[in-house]
XYZ file of C-alpha atoms in Angstrom:
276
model
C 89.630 128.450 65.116
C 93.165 129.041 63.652
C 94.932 126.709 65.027
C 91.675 123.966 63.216
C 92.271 125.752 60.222
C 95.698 125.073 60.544
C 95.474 121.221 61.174
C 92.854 120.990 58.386
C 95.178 122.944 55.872
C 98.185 120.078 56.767
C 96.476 117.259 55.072
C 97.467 116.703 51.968
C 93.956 116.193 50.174
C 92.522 119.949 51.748
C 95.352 122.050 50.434
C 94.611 123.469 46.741
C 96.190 125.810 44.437
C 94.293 129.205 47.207
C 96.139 127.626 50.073
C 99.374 127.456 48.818
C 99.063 131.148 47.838
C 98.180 132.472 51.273
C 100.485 130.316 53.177
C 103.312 131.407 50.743
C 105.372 130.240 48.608
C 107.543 127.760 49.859
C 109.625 124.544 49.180
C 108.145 122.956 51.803
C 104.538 123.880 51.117
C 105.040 123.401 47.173
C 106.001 120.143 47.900
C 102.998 119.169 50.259
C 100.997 120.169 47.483
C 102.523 117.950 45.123
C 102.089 115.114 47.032
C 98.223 115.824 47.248
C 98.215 116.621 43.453
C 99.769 113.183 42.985
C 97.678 111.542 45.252
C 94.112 112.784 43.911
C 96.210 111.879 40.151
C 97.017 108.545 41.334
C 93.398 107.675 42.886
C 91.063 109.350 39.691
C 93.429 106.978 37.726
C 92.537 103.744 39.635
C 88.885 104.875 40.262
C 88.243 106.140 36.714
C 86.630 108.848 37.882
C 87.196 112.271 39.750
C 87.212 111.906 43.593
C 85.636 113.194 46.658
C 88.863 113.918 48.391
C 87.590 113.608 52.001
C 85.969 110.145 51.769
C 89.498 108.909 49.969
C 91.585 110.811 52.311
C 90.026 108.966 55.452
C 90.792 105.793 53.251
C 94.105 106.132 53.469
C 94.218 107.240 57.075
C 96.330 105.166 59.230
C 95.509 104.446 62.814
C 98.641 105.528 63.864
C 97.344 109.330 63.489
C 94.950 109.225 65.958
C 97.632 108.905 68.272
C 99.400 112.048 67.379
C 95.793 113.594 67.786
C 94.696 111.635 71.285
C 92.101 113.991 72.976
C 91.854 116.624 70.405
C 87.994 117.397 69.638
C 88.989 117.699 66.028
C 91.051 114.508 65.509
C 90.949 113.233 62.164
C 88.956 109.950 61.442
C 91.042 106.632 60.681
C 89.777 104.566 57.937
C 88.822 101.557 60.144
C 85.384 102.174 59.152
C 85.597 102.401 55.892
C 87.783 98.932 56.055
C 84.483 97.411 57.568
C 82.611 98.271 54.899
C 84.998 97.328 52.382
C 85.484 94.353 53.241
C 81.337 93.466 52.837
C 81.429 94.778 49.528
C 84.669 92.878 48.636
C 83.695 89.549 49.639
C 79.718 90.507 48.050
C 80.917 90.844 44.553
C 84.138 88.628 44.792
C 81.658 85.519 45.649
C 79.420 86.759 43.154
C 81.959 86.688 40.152
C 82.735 83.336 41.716
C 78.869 81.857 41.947
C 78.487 82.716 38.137
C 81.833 81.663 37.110
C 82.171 78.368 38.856
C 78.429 77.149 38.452
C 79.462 73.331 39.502
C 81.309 74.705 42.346
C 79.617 73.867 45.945
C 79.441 75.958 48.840
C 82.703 74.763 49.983
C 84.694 75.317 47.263
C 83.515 78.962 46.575
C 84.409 79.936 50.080
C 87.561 78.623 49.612
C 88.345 79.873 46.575
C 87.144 83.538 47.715
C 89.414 83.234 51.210
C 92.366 82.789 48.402
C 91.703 86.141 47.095
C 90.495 87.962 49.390
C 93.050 87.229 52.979
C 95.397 89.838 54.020
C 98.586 88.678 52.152
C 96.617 89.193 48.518
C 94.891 92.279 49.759
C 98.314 93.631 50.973
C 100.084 92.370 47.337
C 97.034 94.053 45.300
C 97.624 97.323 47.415
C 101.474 96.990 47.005
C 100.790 96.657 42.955
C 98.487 99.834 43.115
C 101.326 101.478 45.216
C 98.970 102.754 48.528
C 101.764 102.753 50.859
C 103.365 105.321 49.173
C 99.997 107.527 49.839
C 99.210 106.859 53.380
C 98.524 109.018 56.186
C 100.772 107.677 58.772
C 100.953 109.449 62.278
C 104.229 111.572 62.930
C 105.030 109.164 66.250
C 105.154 106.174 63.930
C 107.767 103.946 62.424
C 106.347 104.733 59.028
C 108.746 102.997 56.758
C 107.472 99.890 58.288
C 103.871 101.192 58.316
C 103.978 101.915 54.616
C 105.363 98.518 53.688
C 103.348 96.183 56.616
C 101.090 93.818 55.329
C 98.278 94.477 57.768
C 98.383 98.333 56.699
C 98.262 97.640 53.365
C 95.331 95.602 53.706
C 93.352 97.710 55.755
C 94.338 100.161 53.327
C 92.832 98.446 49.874
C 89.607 97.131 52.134
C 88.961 100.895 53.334
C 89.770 102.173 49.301
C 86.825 99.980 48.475
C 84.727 100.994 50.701
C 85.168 104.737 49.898
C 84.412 104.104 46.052
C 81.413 102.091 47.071
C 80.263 105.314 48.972
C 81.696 107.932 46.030
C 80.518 105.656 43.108
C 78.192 102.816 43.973
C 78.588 99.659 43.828
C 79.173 99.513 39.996
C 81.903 101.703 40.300
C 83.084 99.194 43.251
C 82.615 95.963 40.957
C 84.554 98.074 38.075
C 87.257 98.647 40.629
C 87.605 95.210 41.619
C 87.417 93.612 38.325
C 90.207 95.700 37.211
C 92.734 95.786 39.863
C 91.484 92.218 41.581
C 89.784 89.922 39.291
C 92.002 90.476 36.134
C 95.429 89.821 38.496
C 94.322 86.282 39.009
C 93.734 83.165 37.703
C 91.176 82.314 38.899
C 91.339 78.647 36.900
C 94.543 77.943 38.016
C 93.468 79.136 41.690
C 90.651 76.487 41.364
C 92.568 73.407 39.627
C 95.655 74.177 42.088
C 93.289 72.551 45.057
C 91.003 70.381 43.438
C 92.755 69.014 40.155
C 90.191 66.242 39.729
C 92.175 65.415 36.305
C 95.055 64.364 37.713
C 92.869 62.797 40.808
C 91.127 60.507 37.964
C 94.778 59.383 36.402
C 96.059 58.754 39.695
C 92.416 56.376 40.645
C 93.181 54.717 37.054
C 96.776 54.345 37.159
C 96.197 52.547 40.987
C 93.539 49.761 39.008
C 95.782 49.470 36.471
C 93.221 50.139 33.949
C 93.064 52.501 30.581
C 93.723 55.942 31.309
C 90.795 57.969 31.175
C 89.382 58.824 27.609
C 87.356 62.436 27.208
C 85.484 63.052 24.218
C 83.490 66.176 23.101
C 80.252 65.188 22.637
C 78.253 68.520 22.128
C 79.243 72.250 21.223
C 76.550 75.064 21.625
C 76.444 78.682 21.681
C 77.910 81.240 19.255
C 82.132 81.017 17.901
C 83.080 83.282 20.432
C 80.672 82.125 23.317
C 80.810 78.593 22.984
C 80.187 75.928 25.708
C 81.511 72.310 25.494
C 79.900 69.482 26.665
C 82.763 66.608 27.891
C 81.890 63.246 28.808
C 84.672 60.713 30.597
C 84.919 57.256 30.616
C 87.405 54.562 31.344
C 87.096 51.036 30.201
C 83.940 51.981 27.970
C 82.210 52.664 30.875
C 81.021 56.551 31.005
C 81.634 58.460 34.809
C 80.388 61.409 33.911
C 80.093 65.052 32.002
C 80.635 68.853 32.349
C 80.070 71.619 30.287
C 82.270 74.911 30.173
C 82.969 77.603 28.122
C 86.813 76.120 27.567
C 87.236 72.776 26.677
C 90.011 71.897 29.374
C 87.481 72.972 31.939
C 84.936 70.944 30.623
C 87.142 68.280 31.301
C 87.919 69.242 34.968
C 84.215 69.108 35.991
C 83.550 65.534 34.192
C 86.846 64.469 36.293
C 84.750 66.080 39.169
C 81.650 63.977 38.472
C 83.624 61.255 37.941
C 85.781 61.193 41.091
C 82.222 61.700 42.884
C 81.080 58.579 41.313
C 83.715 56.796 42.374
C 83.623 57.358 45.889
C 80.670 56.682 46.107
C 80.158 53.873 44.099
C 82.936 52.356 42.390
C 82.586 50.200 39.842
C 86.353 48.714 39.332
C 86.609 47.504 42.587
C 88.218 44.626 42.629
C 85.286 41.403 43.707
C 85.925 40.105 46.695
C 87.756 36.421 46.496
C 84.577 33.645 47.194
C-alpha cells in the first residue's frame, strides 16, 4: 500500500499543498509541485473552467509510461482512449460549423475541408500553439525531448484534451474549446477558395473564349446592417450563369462562379459551332 501511495503521490496532478508538507520540504518536491500548479493553471485557462485533474492528467499521458509501468497492477492509464473519443467529438462539431457555414458546399467538399483541419500536422500545430508538450507525461525510458516536440504526440495529445473536456464539461464546453483554440486560428474562407477558387476558374474559362471577363452585380441585399446576406448574379456576354448568396459579398461571388463553372460543364453555351 505504500509503495501505491507512493507512485500515486509522483504525478504531478495528485500532489497538493498536504503532500508537499508530509513529504517535506524540498527543492525537488517544491518544484514537482510547481509544475502541477502550472499545469492545472495552464489547463483552467484553456478550458475556462476549473478541472477534474484525473480525467486531464490521463489526457496528457503518454504511451511511453506504460512502459516504465509494464506488469504493475496499478499502472497508470495512457490517454489513447480519451484520443478515441476526441477525435468523434472533433470531427462532430468541426463538420458541423462547416455544414452551417458552407451551406452550398457538397459532401465532398466539407470532408475535404474538415480533413484540412483536423489531420495530424494541424492537430500537432494547434497543440504546439497551446504549448501541451511542455505538460506531458512522458515515461522515464523515453527520449522525451523528441516525445514532447513529435507531431504524432502532440496530436494524440490535443485529440485526448478534447475528449477529457467533453467528459468534464459536455459537449458545449467541447464546442467552446474548439471554437476558441481551433476555429478562430483558421481561415476557414481562404482554406475553402485555396482548392476550389471558382473565380479565378471562371476568368481562366473566359479568358480561353476570348470573351468579356465575367461581370457580377448585386442584385439583392436582405437581413439586418450587421447580418446582411448578398445575393450575386454572374454573367458574361449578357448572358446570366448563375447566383449565390452569402453573408460577404466576395463570397457571394465565389458561389455564383461555382454555379457558373457547373453550368458550363455541363452545358456550355460559348462553345464554339461546329464548322458545316
Amino acid at each position: 500500500m505504500a509503495h501505491l501511495w507512493q507512485r500515486l503521490m509522483s504525478l504531478p496532478f495528485l500532489r497538493s499543498e498536504a503532500s508537499d508538507d508530509a513529504a517535506g520540504s524540498s527543492d525537488a518536491s517544491h518544484s514537482d509541485l510547481l509544475l502541477a500548479t502550472q499545469t492545472a493553471t495552464h489547463l483552467e485557462r484553456l478550458t475556462a473552467r476549473p478541472c477534474n485533474r484525473l480525467i486531464y492528467r490521463t489526457a496528457l499521458t503518454h504511451r511511453s509510461v506504460l512502459h516504465d509501468h509494464h506488469g504493475d497492477a496499478d499502472r497508470p492509464e495512457s490517454n489513447q482512449r480519451l484520443e478515441f473519443l476526441g477525435d468523434a467529438v472533433l470531427d462532430l462539431l468541426i463538420s458541423e460549423h462547416l455544414f452551417k457555414q458552407f451551406p452550398q458546399s457538397d459532401e465532398g467538399h466539407l470532408s475535404s475541408n474538415r480533413a484540412k483541419i483536423v489531420n495530424r500536422k494541424s492537430l500537432a500545430a494547434f497543440a504546439r500553439e497551446l504549448q501541451l508538450g511542455e505538460h506531458l507525461f512522458i515515461g522515464e525510458s523515453a527520449d522525451k525531448q523528441k516525445i514532447r516536440d513529435s507531431e504524432s504526440a502532440l496530436a494524440d495529445a490535443f485529440e485526448a484534451l478534447v475528449g477529457a473536456i467533453y467528459l468534464d464539461q459536455g459537449l458545449a464546453g467541447a464546442e467552446r474549446f474548439i471554437m476558441n483554440h481551433v476555429i478562430a486560428k483558421v481561415d476557414l474562407r481562404k482554406l475553402v477558395e485555396a482548392e476550389y477558387n471558382y473565380k479565378s476558374r471562371l476568368i481562366e474559362y473566359t479568358q480561353s473564349r476570348q470573351l468579356p471577363p465575367p461581370l457580377y452585380t448585386v442584385i439583392a441585399e436582405e437581413g439586418a446592417e450587421h447580418e446582411k446576406h448578398f445575393t450575386v448574379e454572374v454573367s458574361c456576354n449578357g448572358l446570366s450563369l448563375g447566383r449565390g448568396t452569402a453573408p460577404r459579398k466576395k463570397d457571394a461571388e465565389q458561389l455564383a462562379a461555382r454555379e457558373a463553372m457547373i453550368l458550363l460543364d455541363s452545358a456550355d453555351p460559348f462553345k464554339p459551332s461546329a464548322e458545316s
